[in-house]
mmCIF file of C-alpha atoms in Angstrom:
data_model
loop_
_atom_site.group_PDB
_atom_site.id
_atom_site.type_symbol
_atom_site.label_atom_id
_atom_site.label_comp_id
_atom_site.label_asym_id
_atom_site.label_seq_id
_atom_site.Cartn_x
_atom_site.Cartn_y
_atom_site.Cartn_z
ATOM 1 C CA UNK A 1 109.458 308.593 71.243
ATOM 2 C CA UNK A 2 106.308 309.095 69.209
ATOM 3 C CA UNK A 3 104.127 312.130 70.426
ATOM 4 C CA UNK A 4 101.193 309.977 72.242
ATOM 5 C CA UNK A 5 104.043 307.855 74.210
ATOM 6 C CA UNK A 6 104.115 310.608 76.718
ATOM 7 C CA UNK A 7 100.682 310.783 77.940
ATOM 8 C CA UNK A 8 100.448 306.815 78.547
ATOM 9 C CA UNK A 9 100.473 306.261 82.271
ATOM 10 C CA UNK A 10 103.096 304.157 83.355
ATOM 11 C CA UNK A 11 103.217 301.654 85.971
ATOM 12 C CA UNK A 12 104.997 298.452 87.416
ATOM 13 C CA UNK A 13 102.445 295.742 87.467
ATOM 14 C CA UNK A 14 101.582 293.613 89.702
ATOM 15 C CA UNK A 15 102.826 289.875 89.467
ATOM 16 C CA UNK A 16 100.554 286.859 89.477
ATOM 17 C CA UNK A 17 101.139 283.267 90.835
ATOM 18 C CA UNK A 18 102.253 280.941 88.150
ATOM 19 C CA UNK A 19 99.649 279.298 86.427
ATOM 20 C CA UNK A 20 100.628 276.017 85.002
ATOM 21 C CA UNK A 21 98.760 273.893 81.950
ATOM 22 C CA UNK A 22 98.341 270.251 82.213
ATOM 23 C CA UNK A 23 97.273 267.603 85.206
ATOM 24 C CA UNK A 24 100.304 265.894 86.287
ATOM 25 C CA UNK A 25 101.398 268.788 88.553
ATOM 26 C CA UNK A 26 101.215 269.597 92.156
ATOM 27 C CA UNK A 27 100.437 273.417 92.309
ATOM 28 C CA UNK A 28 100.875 274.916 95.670
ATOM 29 C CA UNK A 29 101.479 278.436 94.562
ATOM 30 C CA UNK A 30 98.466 280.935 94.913
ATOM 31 C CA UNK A 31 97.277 279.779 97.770
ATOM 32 C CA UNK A 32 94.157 278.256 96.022
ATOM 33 C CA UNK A 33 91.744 275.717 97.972
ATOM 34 C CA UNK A 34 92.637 272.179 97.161
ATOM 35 C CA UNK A 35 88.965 270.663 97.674
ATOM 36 C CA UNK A 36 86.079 271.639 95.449
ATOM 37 C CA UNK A 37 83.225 274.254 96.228
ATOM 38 C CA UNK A 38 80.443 273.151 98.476
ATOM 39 C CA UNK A 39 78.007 270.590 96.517
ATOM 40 C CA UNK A 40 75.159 272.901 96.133
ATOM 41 C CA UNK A 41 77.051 275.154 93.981
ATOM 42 C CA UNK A 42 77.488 271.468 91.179
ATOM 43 C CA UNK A 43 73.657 271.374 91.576
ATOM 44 C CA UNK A 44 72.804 275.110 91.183
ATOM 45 C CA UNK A 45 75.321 274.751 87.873
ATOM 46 C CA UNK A 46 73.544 271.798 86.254
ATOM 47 C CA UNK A 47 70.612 273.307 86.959
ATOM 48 C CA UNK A 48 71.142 277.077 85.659
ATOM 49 C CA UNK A 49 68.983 278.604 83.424
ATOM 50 C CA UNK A 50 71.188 280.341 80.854
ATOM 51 C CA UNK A 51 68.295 282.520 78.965
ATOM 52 C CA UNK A 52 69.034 284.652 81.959
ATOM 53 C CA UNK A 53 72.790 285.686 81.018
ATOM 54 C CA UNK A 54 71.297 287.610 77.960
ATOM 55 C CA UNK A 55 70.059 289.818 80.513
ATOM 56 C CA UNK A 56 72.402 291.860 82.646
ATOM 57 C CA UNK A 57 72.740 291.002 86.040
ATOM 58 C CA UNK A 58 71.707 292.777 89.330
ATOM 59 C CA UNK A 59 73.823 295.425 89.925
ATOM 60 C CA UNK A 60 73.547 295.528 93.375
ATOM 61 C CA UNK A 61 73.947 291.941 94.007
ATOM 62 C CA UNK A 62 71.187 291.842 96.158
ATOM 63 C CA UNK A 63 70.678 287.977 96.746
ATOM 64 C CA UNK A 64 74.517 287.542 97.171
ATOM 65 C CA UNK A 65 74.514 290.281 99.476
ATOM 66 C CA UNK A 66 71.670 289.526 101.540
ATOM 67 C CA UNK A 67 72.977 286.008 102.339
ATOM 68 C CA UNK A 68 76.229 287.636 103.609
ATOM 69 C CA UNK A 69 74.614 289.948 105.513
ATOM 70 C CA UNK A 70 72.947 287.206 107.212
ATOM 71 C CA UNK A 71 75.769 285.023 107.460
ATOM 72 C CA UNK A 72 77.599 287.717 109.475
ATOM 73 C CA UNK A 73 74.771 289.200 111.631
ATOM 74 C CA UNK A 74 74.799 292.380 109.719
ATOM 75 C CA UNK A 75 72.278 294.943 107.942
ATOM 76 C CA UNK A 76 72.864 294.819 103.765
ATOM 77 C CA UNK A 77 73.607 298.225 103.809
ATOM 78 C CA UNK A 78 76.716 297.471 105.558
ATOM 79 C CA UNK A 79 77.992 294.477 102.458
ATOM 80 C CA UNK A 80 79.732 295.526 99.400
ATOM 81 C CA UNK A 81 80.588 292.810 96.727
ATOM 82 C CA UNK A 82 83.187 292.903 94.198
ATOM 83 C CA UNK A 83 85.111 290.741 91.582
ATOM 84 C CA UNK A 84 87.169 289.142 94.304
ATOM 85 C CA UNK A 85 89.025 290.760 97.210
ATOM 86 C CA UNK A 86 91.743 293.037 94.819
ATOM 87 C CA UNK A 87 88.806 294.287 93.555
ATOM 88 C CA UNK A 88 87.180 295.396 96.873
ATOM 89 C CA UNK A 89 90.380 296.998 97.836
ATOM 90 C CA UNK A 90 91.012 298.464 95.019
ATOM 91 C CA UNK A 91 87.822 300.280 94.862
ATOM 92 C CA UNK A 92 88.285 300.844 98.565
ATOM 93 C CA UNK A 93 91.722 302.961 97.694
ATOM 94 C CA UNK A 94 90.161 305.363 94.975
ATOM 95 C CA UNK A 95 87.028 306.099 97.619
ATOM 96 C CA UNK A 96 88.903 306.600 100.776
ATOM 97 C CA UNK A 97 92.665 307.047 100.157
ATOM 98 C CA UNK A 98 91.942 310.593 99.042
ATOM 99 C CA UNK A 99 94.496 312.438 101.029
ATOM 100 C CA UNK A 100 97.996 314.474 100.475
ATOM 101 C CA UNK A 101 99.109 312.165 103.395
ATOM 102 C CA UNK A 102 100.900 309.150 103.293
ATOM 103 C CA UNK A 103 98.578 305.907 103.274
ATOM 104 C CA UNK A 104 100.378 303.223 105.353
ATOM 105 C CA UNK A 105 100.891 299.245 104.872
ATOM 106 C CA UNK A 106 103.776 297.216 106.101
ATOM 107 C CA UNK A 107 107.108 296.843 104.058
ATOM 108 C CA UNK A 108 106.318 292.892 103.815
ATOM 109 C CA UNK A 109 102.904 292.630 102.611
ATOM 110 C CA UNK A 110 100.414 291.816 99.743
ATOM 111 C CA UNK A 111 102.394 293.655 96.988
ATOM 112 C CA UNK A 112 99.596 294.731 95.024
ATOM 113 C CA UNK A 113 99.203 297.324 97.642
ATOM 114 C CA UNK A 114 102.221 299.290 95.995
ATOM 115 C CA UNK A 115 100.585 299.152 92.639
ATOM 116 C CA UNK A 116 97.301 300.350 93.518
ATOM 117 C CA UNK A 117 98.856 303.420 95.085
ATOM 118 C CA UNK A 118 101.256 304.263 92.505
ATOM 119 C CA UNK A 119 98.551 303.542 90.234
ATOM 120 C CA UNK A 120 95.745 306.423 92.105
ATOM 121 C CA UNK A 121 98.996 308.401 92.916
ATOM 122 C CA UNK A 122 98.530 307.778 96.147
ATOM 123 C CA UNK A 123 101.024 308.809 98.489
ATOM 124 C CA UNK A 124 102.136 306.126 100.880
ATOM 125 C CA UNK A 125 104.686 304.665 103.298
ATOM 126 C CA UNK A 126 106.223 301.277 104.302
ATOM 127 C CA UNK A 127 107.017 300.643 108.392
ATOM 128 C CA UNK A 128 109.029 297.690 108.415
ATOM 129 C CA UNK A 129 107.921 294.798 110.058
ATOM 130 C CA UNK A 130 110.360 293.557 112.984
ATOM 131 C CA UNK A 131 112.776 291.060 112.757
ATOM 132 C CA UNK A 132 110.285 288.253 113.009
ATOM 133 C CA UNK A 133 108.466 289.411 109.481
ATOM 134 C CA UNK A 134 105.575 290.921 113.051
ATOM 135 C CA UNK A 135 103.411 294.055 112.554
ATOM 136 C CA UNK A 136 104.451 296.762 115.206
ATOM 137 C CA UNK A 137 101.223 298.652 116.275
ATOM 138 C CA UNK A 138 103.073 301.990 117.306
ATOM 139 C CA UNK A 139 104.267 301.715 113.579
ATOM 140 C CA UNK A 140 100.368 302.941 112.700
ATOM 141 C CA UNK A 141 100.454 305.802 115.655
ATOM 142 C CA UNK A 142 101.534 308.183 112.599
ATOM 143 C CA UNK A 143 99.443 310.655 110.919
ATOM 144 C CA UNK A 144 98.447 309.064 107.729
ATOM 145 C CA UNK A 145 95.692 309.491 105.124
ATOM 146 C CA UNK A 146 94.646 305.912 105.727
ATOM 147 C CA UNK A 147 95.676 302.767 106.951
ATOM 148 C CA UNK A 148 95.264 298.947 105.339
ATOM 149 C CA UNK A 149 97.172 295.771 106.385
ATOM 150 C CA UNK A 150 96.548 292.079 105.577
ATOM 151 C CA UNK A 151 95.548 289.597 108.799
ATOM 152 C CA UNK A 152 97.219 287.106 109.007
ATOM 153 C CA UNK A 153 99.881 288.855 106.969
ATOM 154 C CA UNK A 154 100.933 287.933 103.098
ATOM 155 C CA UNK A 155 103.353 285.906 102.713
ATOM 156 C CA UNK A 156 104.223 285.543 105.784
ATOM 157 C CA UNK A 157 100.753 283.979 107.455
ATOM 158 C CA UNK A 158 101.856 285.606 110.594
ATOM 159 C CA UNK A 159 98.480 286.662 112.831
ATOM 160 C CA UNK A 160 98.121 290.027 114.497
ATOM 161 C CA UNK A 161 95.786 289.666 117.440
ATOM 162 C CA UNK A 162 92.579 291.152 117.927
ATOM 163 C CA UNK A 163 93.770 293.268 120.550
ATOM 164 C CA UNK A 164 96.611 294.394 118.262
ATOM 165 C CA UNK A 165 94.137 295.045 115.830
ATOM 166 C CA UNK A 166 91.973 297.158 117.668
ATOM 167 C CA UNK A 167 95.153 298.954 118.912
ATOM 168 C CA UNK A 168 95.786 300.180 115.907
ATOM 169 C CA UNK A 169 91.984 301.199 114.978
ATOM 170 C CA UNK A 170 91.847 303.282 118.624
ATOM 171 C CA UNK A 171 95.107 305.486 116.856
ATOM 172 C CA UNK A 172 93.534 306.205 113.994
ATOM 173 C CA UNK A 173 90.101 307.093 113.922
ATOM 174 C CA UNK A 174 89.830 310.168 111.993
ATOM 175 C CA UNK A 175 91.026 307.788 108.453
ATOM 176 C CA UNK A 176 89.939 304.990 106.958
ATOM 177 C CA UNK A 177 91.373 301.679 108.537
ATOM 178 C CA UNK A 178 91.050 298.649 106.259
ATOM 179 C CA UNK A 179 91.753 294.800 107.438
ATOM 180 C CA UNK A 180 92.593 292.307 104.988
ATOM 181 C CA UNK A 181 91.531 289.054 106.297
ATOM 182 C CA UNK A 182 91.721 286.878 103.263
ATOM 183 C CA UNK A 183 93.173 284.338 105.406
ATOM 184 C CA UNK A 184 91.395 284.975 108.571
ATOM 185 C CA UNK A 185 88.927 281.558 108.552
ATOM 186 C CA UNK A 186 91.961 279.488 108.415
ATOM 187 C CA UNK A 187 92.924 280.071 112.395
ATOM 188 C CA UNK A 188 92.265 283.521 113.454
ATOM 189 C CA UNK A 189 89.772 285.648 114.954
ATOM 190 C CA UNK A 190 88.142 288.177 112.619
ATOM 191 C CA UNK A 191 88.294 292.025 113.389
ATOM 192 C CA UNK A 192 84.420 291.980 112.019
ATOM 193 C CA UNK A 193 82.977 292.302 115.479
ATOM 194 C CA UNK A 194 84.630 295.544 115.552
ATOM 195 C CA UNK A 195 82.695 297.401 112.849
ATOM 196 C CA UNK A 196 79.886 298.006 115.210
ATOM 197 C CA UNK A 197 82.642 299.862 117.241
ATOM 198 C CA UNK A 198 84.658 301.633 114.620
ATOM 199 C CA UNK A 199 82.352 302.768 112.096
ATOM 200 C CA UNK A 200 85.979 304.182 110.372
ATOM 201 C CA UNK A 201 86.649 300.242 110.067
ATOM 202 C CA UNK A 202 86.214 298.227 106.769
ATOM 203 C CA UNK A 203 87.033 294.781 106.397
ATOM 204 C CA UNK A 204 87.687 292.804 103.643
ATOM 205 C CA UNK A 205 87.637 289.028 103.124
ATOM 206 C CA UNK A 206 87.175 286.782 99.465
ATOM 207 C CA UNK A 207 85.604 283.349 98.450
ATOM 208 C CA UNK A 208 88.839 282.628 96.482
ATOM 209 C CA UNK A 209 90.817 281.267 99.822
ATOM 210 C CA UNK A 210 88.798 279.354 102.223
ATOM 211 C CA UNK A 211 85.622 278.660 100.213
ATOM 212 C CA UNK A 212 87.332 277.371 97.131
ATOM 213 C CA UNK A 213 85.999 279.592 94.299
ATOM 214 C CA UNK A 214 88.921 281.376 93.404
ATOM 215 C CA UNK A 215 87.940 281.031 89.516
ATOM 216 C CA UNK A 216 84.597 283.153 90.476
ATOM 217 C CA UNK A 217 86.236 285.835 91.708
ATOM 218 C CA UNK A 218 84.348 286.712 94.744
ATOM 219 C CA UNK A 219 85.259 289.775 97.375
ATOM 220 C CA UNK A 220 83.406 291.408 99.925
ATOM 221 C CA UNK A 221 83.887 294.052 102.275
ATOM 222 C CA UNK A 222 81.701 294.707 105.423
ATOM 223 C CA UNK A 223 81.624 297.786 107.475
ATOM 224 C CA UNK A 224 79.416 300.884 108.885
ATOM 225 C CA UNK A 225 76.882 302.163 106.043
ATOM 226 C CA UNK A 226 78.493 305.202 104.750
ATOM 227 C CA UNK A 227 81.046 303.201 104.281
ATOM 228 C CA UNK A 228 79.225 300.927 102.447
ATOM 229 C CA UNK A 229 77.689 303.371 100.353
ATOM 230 C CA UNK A 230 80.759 305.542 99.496
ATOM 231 C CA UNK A 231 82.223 302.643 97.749
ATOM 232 C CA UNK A 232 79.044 301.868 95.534
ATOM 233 C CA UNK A 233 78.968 305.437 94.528
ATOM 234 C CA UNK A 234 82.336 305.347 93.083
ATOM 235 C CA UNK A 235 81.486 301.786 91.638
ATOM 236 C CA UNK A 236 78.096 303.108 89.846
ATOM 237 C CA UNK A 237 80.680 305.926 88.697
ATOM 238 C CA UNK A 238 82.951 303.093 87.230
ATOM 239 C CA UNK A 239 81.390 299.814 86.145
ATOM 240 C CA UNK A 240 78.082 299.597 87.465
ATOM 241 C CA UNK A 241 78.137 295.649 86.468
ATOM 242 C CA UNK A 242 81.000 294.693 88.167
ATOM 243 C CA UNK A 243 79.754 290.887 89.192
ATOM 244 C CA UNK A 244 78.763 288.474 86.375
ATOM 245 C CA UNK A 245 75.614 286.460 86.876
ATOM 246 C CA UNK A 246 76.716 282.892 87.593
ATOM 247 C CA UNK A 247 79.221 284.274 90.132
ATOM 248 C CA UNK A 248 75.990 285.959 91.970
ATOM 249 C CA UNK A 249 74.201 282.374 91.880
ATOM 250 C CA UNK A 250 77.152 280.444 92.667
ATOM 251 C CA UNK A 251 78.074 282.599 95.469
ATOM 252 C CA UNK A 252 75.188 283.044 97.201
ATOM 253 C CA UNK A 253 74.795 279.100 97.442
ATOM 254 C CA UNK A 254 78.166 278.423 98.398
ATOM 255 C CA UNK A 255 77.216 280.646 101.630
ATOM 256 C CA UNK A 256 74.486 278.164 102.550
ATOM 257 C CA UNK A 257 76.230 275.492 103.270
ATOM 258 C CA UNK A 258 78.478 276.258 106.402
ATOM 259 C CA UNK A 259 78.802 273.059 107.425
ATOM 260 C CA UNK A 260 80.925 272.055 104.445
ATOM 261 C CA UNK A 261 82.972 275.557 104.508
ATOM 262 C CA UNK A 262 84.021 274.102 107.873
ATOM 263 C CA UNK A 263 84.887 270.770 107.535
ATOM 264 C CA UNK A 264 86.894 271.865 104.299
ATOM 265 C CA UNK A 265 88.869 274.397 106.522
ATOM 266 C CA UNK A 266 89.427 271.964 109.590
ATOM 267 C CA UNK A 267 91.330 269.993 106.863
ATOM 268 C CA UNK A 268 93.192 272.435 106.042
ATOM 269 C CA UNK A 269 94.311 273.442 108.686
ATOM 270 C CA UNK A 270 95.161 269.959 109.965
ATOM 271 C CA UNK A 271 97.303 268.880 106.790
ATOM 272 C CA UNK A 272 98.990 272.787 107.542
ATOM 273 C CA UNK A 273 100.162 271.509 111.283
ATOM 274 C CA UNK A 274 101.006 268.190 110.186
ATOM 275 C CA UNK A 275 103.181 270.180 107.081
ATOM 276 C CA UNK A 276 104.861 272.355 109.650
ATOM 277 C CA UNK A 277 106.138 269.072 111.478
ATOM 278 C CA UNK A 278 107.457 267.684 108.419
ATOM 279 C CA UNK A 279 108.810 271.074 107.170
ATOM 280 C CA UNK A 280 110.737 271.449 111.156
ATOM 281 C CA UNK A 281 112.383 267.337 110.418
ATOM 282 C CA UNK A 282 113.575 268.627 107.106
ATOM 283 C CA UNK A 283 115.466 271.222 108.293
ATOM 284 C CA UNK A 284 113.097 273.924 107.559
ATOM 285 C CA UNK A 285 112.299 277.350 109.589
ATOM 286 C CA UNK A 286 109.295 279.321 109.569
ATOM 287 C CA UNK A 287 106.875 282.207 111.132
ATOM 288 C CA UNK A 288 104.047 280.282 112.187
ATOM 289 C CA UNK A 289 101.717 280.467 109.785
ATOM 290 C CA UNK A 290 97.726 280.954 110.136
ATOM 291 C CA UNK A 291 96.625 280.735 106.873
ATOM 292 C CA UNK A 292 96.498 278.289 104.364
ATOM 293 C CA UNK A 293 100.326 278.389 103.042
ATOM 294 C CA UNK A 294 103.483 278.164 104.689
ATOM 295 C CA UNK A 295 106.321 280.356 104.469
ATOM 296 C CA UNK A 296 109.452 278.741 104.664
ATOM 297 C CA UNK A 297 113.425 278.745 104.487
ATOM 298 C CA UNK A 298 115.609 276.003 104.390
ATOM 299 C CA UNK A 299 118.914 276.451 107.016
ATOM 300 C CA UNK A 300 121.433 274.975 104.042
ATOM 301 C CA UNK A 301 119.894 274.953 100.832
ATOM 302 C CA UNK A 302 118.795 278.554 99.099
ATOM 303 C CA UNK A 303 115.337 279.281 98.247
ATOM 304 C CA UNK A 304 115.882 279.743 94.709
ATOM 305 C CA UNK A 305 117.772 276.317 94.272
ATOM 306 C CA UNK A 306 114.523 274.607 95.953
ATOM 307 C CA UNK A 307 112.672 276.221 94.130
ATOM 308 C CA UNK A 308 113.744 275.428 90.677
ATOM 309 C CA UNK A 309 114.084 272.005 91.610
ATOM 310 C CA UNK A 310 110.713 271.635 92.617
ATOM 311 C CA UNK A 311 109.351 273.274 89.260
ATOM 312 C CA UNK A 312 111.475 270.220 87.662
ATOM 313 C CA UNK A 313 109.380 267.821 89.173
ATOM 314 C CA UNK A 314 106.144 270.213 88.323
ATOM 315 C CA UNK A 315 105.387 270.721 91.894
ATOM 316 C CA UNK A 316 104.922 274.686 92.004
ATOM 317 C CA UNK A 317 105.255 276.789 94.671
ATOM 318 C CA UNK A 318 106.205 280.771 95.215
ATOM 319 C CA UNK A 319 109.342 282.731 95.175
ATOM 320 C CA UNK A 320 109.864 286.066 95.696
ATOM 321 C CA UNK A 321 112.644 287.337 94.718
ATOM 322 C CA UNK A 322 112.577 290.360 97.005
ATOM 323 C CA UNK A 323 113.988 291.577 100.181
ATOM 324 C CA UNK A 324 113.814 289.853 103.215
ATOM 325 C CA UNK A 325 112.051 287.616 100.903
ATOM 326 C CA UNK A 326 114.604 285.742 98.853
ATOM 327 C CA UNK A 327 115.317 282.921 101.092
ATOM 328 C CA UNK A 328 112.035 281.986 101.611
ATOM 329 C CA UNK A 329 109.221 279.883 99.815
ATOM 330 C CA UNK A 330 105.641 280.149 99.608
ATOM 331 C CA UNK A 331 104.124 277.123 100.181
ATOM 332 C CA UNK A 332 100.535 276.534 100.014
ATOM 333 C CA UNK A 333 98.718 273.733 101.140
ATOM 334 C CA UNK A 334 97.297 271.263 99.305
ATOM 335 C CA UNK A 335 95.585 268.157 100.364
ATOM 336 C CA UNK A 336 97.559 265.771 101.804
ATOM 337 C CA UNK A 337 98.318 263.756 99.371
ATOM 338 C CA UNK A 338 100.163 266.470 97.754
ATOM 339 C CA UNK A 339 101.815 267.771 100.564
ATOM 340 C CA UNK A 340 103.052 263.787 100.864
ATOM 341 C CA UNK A 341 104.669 264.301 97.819
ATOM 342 C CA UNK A 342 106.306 267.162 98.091
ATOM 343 C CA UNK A 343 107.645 266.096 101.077
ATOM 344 C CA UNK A 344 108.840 262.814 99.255
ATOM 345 C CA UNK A 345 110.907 264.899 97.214
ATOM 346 C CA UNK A 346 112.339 267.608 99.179
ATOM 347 C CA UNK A 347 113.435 264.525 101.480
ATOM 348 C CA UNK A 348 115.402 263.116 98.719
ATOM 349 C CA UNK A 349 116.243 266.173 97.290
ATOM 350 C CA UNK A 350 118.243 266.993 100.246
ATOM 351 C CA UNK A 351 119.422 263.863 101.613
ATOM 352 C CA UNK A 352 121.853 264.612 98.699
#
């Protein structure tokens, strides 16, 4: 080993979705939107003045912030922006996940959680989830240096109820509690009320899932001001331009228009029920998902078979080839016209 080798940090990175070239595919994989971003964000495109992007942009995303802030009934001071929710979080674990204690997030959760950790060196432990892939609140009674958990959960879309939530808030008060709700506007009820309770309370949510600008990479995280203002103080300390200009424009008109945002995640969420019905005739199980994927495992074929011969007929979807994991799929909903197709197959598929 050469001299330098040994001062190179080393990690295990974390894994992406699959991202596919060409257009005759059916990609149900990252758990992208399958309907384009609201139509003011075409018009405030075609009409963007690019003189401006020789300039740098606001660093405090003021207009994008402001419109969040008045989306969500809150002050700015309590909005921090980032380049999409992994971002946001993991700022949020270098600011507040400063402790010789453990930080704790389930076993079966977003895995980038692991790498952020090992990445800070920040200690941390796993509970398991039960059984039925559920958060168990006395789990998060611990002591702990900090505590962050997706809602609904990834990959399993399972929901932890508001009451659950707040359960687990009331034990631990004296860290930082963080709520991942990237998935929360496709069925559940957000834990955002609660930051005027818990000012120990940050929660996180992203433009890439439910407002269909996953290619903008969008993030935000709302909670009490020092919160708020911890995090920008270690982002001035970092990369004080974190968010490019057209993302600022483009996100602050996709905001205004919550009349789309809504219609676009009704649809969702219908084609998602219908799916599950069509999933249960095929022979499929699955937690009941309330997000916009489905997690699901077949009671005769393996996951990994499926899998591969779905990527034969480039329809993509996710595998994890994991614990408790490894006999399940990832499947995330498209419109449903795709969702006819890949039911087409799998119908055929295993009819054989």
């Amino acid at each position: 080993m050469r001299a330098w080798e040994s001062n190179i940090r080393k990690v295990v990175p974390y894994v992406p979705g699959e991202q596919p070239k060409g257009d005759r595919l059916i990609k149900l994989n990252t758990n992208e939107n399958p309907y384009p971003p609201a139509p003011g964000v075409a018009e405030a495109l075609k009409h963007m003045d690019i003189d401006r992007f020789r300039k740098y942009p606001d660093p405090a995303a003021s207009d994008l912030v402001h419109a969040l802030a008045e989306y969500y009934g809150v002050g700015d001071d309590q909005v921090f922006v980032g380049v999409g929710s992994d971002d946001v979080i993991a700022m949020s674990f270098l600011t507040f996940f400063n402790s010789d204690k453990p930080v704790l997030f389930p076993d079966v959760s977003y895995s980038f959680y692991k790498v952020w950790a090992d990445l800070f060196a920040i200690p941390y432990e796993t509970p398991a989830l039960d059984e039925q892939f559920c958060i168990r609140p006395e789990d998060y009674y611990r002591e702990n240096g900090g505590v962050i958990f997706p809602n609904p959960n990834a990959p399993t879309g399972l929901l932890l109820s508001l009451e659950n939530v707040e359960d687990i808030i009331r034990h631990n008060q004296d860290v930082v509690v963080i709520v991942d709700e990237a998935y929360i506007d496709f069925g559940g009820k957000s834990a955002l009320e609660l930051t005027a309770k818990y000012e120990n309370l940050l929660v996180v949510q992203t433009f890439s899932k439910s407002r269909s600008m996953a290619g903008m990479r969008i993030g935000f995280a709302i909670g009490h001001p020092d919160l708020i203002k911890a995090l920008n103080d270690v982002k001035y300390s970092y990369n004080s331009y974190t968010m490019n200009m057209p993302s600022l424009i483009l996100g602050t008109e996709t905001v205004k228009d919550d009349a789309y945002f809504r219609e676009t995640v009704q649809k969702i969420i219908d084609t998602r029920e219908w799916s599950k019905t069509r999933l249960t005739e095929l022979g499929f199980t699955f937690p009941d998902s309330m997000s916009n994927f489905i997690f699901a495992s077949h009671n005769r074929v393996p996951a990994k078979e499926l899998f591969e011969a779905l990527k034969q007929q480039q329809i993509y979807v996710r595998y994890f080839d994991q614990p408790r994991l490894s006999n399940y799929l990832r499947i995330s909903i498209g419109t449903r016209e795709e969702m006819e197709a890949l039911f087409a197959f799998l119908e055929k598929y295993l009819a054989e």
